[in-house]
Amino acid sequence: MLLTENGGDPLIGSRLSDVALHDLENRVNRNKLIKKCQVFRDLRGNIVVEVEQEKPLARWINTSDNGEMRNTSGYYINHEGVFFPLSESYSARTLLVSGAYFQNPQKLRSEKGAQVLELLRFLNTDPFWKAQVTQMNVDKDGEVDLRTLLGDQRIELGMAEDFESKFKKLRIFYDKVLSKDWGRYKRISVKFQDQIVCE
């Protein structure tokens, strides 16, 4: 469909010498869901199209100030912090992110944004936290709150800096305290150095 402009410019019946491979690549690359495309001829004269799709790291959802979803609008964020549109044909299972911080795509290119992006990558690679954290909210100043699956806790992480040590403390807390009663606390804060505050 992308190669033929939805059937408007068919390739079947065209002479191979008349097919502009570079133009075909450009057609496919215009689609924001495509990361990379290469079009070439093989030794038999066939046109070969290799396509790599964008892989989402997270999905931004539009929420109100109290955290309720406003509508189904949003976009995906890839591993480099680039925003790309949602697909009409599939929905990737990925971490949901919300908050005013993500309303400006340029923020992920700042120093603070690089830390938020590193945190997103961490949450997607650590098996325990990938399974446990379902949503991440980042306010306009960069303060991070997480929502968990088991226990439905709100974890106040604070700024994304030094998140590895915060998660180490949290993991110990989960293993020693929460594993006995997942619903014991609704709010856990590790915003402040060397402290875990619970309600």
GROMACS .gro file of C-alpha atoms in nm:
model
  199
    1MET     CA    1   0.000   0.000   0.000
    2LEU     CA    2   0.276   0.245   0.092
    3LEU     CA    3   0.483   0.151  -0.214
    4THR     CA    4   0.199   0.199  -0.461
    5GLU     CA    5   0.042   0.509  -0.301
    6ASN     CA    6  -0.264   0.299  -0.200
    7GLY     CA    7  -0.280   0.140  -0.544
    8GLY     CA    8  -0.263   0.471  -0.731
    9ASP     CA    9   0.080   0.399  -0.876
   10PRO     CA   10   0.105   0.020  -0.929
   11LEU     CA   11   0.443  -0.146  -0.984
   12ILE     CA   12   0.315  -0.457  -1.163
   13GLY     CA   13   0.362  -0.419  -1.536
   14SER     CA   14   0.628  -0.149  -1.500
   15ARG     CA   15   0.969  -0.195  -1.655
   16LEU     CA   16   1.239  -0.241  -1.392
   17SER     CA   17   1.443   0.036  -1.549
   18ASP     CA   18   1.146   0.275  -1.502
   19VAL     CA   19   1.106   0.204  -1.130
   20ALA     CA   20   1.282   0.469  -0.919
   21LEU     CA   21   1.393   0.279  -0.609
   22HIS     CA   22   1.482   0.596  -0.421
   23ASP     CA   23   1.129   0.734  -0.475
   24LEU     CA   24   0.982   0.410  -0.338
   25GLU     CA   25   1.200   0.438  -0.026
   26ASN     CA   26   1.086   0.797   0.023
   27ARG     CA   27   0.720   0.694  -0.004
   28VAL     CA   28   0.758   0.433   0.268
   29ASN     CA   29   0.974   0.654   0.491
   30ARG     CA   30   0.706   0.927   0.492
   31ASN     CA   31   0.501   0.702   0.719
   32LYS     CA   32   0.585   0.798   1.080
   33LEU     CA   33   0.547   0.436   1.196
   34ILE     CA   34   0.845   0.333   0.980
   35LYS     CA   35   1.192   0.372   1.130
   36LYS     CA   36   1.396   0.267   0.826
   37CYS     CA   37   1.331   0.138   0.475
   38GLN     CA   38   1.558   0.008   0.201
   39VAL     CA   39   1.443  -0.080  -0.150
   40PHE     CA   40   1.678  -0.263  -0.388
   41ARG     CA   41   1.689  -0.517  -0.671
   42ASP     CA   42   1.814  -0.867  -0.603
   43LEU     CA   43   2.020  -1.076  -0.848
   44ARG     CA   44   1.703  -1.212  -1.013
   45GLY     CA   45   1.570  -0.863  -1.081
   46ASN     CA   46   1.303  -0.868  -0.809
   47ILE     CA   47   1.235  -0.552  -0.613
   48VAL     CA   48   1.305  -0.620  -0.245
   49VAL     CA   49   1.170  -0.392   0.030
   50GLU     CA   50   1.317  -0.416   0.380
   51VAL     CA   51   1.125  -0.224   0.645
   52GLU     CA   52   1.200  -0.169   1.012
   53GLN     CA   53   0.907  -0.042   1.218
   54GLU     CA   54   0.940   0.200   1.506
   55LYS     CA   55   0.941   0.020   1.841
   56PRO     CA   56   0.763   0.206   2.119
   57LEU     CA   57   0.925   0.250   2.458
   58ALA     CA   58   0.615   0.412   2.608
   59ARG     CA   59   0.272   0.544   2.516
   60TRP     CA   60   0.168   0.891   2.626
   61ILE     CA   61  -0.198   0.923   2.721
   62ASN     CA   62  -0.380   1.250   2.765
   63THR     CA   63  -0.501   1.286   3.125
   64SER     CA   64  -0.671   1.553   3.332
   65ASP     CA   65  -0.508   1.708   3.639
   66ASN     CA   66  -0.659   1.441   3.865
   67GLY     CA   67  -0.526   1.157   3.646
   68GLU     CA   68  -0.840   1.060   3.455
   69MET     CA   69  -0.795   0.977   3.087
   70ARG     CA   70  -0.945   1.250   2.870
   71ASN     CA   71  -0.970   1.061   2.541
   72THR     CA   72  -0.782   0.805   2.337
   73SER     CA   73  -0.544   1.057   2.186
   74GLY     CA   74  -0.174   1.022   2.245
   75TYR     CA   75   0.141   0.901   2.079
   76TYR     CA   76   0.427   0.659   2.121
   77ILE     CA   77   0.778   0.748   2.235
   78ASN     CA   78   1.071   0.548   2.098
   79HIS     CA   79   1.404   0.463   2.266
   80GLU     CA   80   1.564   0.784   2.138
   81GLY     CA   81   1.284   1.003   2.276
   82VAL     CA   82   1.123   1.063   1.936
   83PHE     CA   83   0.745   1.090   1.935
   84PHE     CA   84   0.550   0.903   1.666
   85PRO     CA   85   0.177   0.849   1.606
   86LEU     CA   86  -0.037   0.566   1.732
   87SER     CA   87  -0.118   0.292   1.484
   88GLU     CA   88  -0.475   0.241   1.367
   89SER     CA   89  -0.418  -0.133   1.323
   90TYR     CA   90  -0.249  -0.236   1.649
   91SER     CA   91  -0.180  -0.121   2.003
   92ALA     CA   92   0.160  -0.206   2.146
   93ARG     CA   93   0.177  -0.333   2.503
   94THR     CA   94   0.399  -0.078   2.665
   95LEU     CA   95   0.433   0.148   2.968
   96LEU     CA   96   0.173   0.425   2.984
   97VAL     CA   97   0.307   0.772   3.055
   98SER     CA   98   0.108   1.083   3.134
   99GLY     CA   99   0.157   1.433   3.265
  100ALA     CA  100   0.233   1.781   3.143
  101TYR     CA  101   0.602   1.699   3.092
  102PHE     CA  102   0.526   1.492   2.782
  103GLN     CA  103   0.314   1.760   2.614
  104ASN     CA  104   0.631   1.923   2.482
  105PRO     CA  105   0.842   1.677   2.275
  106GLN     CA  106   1.149   1.900   2.311
  107LYS     CA  107   1.169   1.839   2.687
  108LEU     CA  108   1.308   1.488   2.634
  109ARG     CA  109   1.605   1.646   2.455
  110SER     CA  110   1.709   1.845   2.765
  111GLU     CA  111   1.942   1.718   3.039
  112LYS     CA  112   1.645   1.652   3.269
  113GLY     CA  113   1.464   1.487   2.977
  114ALA     CA  114   1.759   1.253   2.919
  115GLN     CA  115   1.718   1.132   3.280
  116VAL     CA  116   1.343   1.073   3.224
  117LEU     CA  117   1.426   0.879   2.907
  118GLU     CA  118   1.685   0.669   3.096
  119LEU     CA  119   1.421   0.596   3.360
  120LEU     CA  120   1.180   0.481   3.086
  121ARG     CA  121   1.448   0.252   2.943
  122PHE     CA  122   1.518   0.111   3.290
  123LEU     CA  123   1.149   0.040   3.352
  124ASN     CA  124   1.136  -0.147   3.021
  125THR     CA  125   1.442  -0.363   3.083
  126ASP     CA  126   1.426  -0.455   3.453
  127PRO     CA  127   1.200  -0.765   3.470
  128PHE     CA  128   1.057  -0.690   3.816
  129TRP     CA  129   0.975  -0.324   3.757
  130LYS     CA  130   0.853  -0.387   3.404
  131ALA     CA  131   0.593  -0.624   3.547
  132GLN     CA  132   0.509  -0.406   3.847
  133VAL     CA  133   0.494  -0.048   3.711
  134THR     CA  134   0.192   0.019   3.489
  135GLN     CA  135   0.198   0.396   3.453
  136MET     CA  136   0.440   0.683   3.497
  137ASN     CA  137   0.324   1.042   3.546
  138VAL     CA  138   0.570   1.330   3.510
  139ASP     CA  139   0.452   1.679   3.604
  140LYS     CA  140   0.564   1.996   3.428
  141ASP     CA  141   0.868   2.030   3.659
  142GLY     CA  142   0.989   1.672   3.605
  143GLU     CA  143   0.859   1.515   3.931
  144VAL     CA  144   0.786   1.145   3.870
  145ASP     CA  145   0.502   0.938   4.018
  146LEU     CA  146   0.456   0.570   3.937
  147ARG     CA  147   0.148   0.346   3.960
  148THR     CA  148   0.194  -0.020   4.041
  149LEU     CA  149   0.004  -0.332   3.946
  150LEU     CA  150   0.017  -0.530   4.272
  151GLY     CA  151  -0.106  -0.327   4.566
  152ASP     CA  152  -0.207  -0.033   4.347
  153GLN     CA  153   0.052   0.190   4.511
  154ARG     CA  154   0.151   0.539   4.409
  155ILE     CA  155   0.529   0.566   4.425
  156GLU     CA  156   0.660   0.922   4.450
  157LEU     CA  157   1.002   0.902   4.291
  158GLY     CA  158   1.077   1.274   4.277
  159MET     CA  159   1.314   1.381   4.002
  160ALA     CA  160   1.446   1.107   3.771
  161GLU     CA  161   1.805   1.165   3.882
  162ASP     CA  162   1.974   0.883   4.076
  163PHE     CA  163   1.674   0.657   4.015
  164GLU     CA  164   1.883   0.338   4.035
  165SER     CA  165   1.952   0.381   4.408
  166LYS     CA  166   1.585   0.469   4.470
  167PHE     CA  167   1.476   0.147   4.301
  168LYS     CA  168   1.730  -0.056   4.500
  169LYS     CA  169   1.579   0.079   4.824
  170LEU     CA  170   1.230   0.018   4.692
  171ARG     CA  171   1.311  -0.340   4.599
  172ILE     CA  172   1.439  -0.412   4.949
  173PHE     CA  173   1.121  -0.253   5.089
  174TYR     CA  174   0.908  -0.468   4.857
  175ASP     CA  175   1.092  -0.787   4.954
  176LYS     CA  176   1.097  -0.724   5.331
  177VAL     CA  177   0.767  -0.540   5.394
  178LEU     CA  178   0.522  -0.536   5.105
  179SER     CA  179   0.564  -0.902   5.012
  180LYS     CA  180   0.379  -0.985   5.336
  181ASP     CA  181   0.085  -0.750   5.262
  182TRP     CA  182   0.068  -0.591   4.914
  183GLY     CA  183  -0.222  -0.363   5.007
  184ARG     CA  184  -0.071  -0.230   5.328
  185TYR     CA  185   0.032   0.112   5.187
  186LYS     CA  186  -0.120   0.326   4.913
  187ARG     CA  187   0.156   0.586   4.886
  188ILE     CA  188   0.531   0.526   4.900
  189SER     CA  189   0.774   0.815   4.868
  190VAL     CA  190   1.146   0.784   4.794
  191LYS     CA  191   1.185   1.149   4.693
  192PHE     CA  192   1.419   1.227   4.980
  193GLN     CA  193   1.765   1.081   5.028
  194ASP     CA  194   1.795   0.782   5.263
  195GLN     CA  195   1.419   0.783   5.343
  196ILE     CA  196   1.114   0.581   5.251
  197VAL     CA  197   0.790   0.745   5.363
  198CYS     CA  198   0.470   0.538   5.352
  199GLU     CA  199   0.100   0.602   5.408
   0.00000   0.00000   0.00000
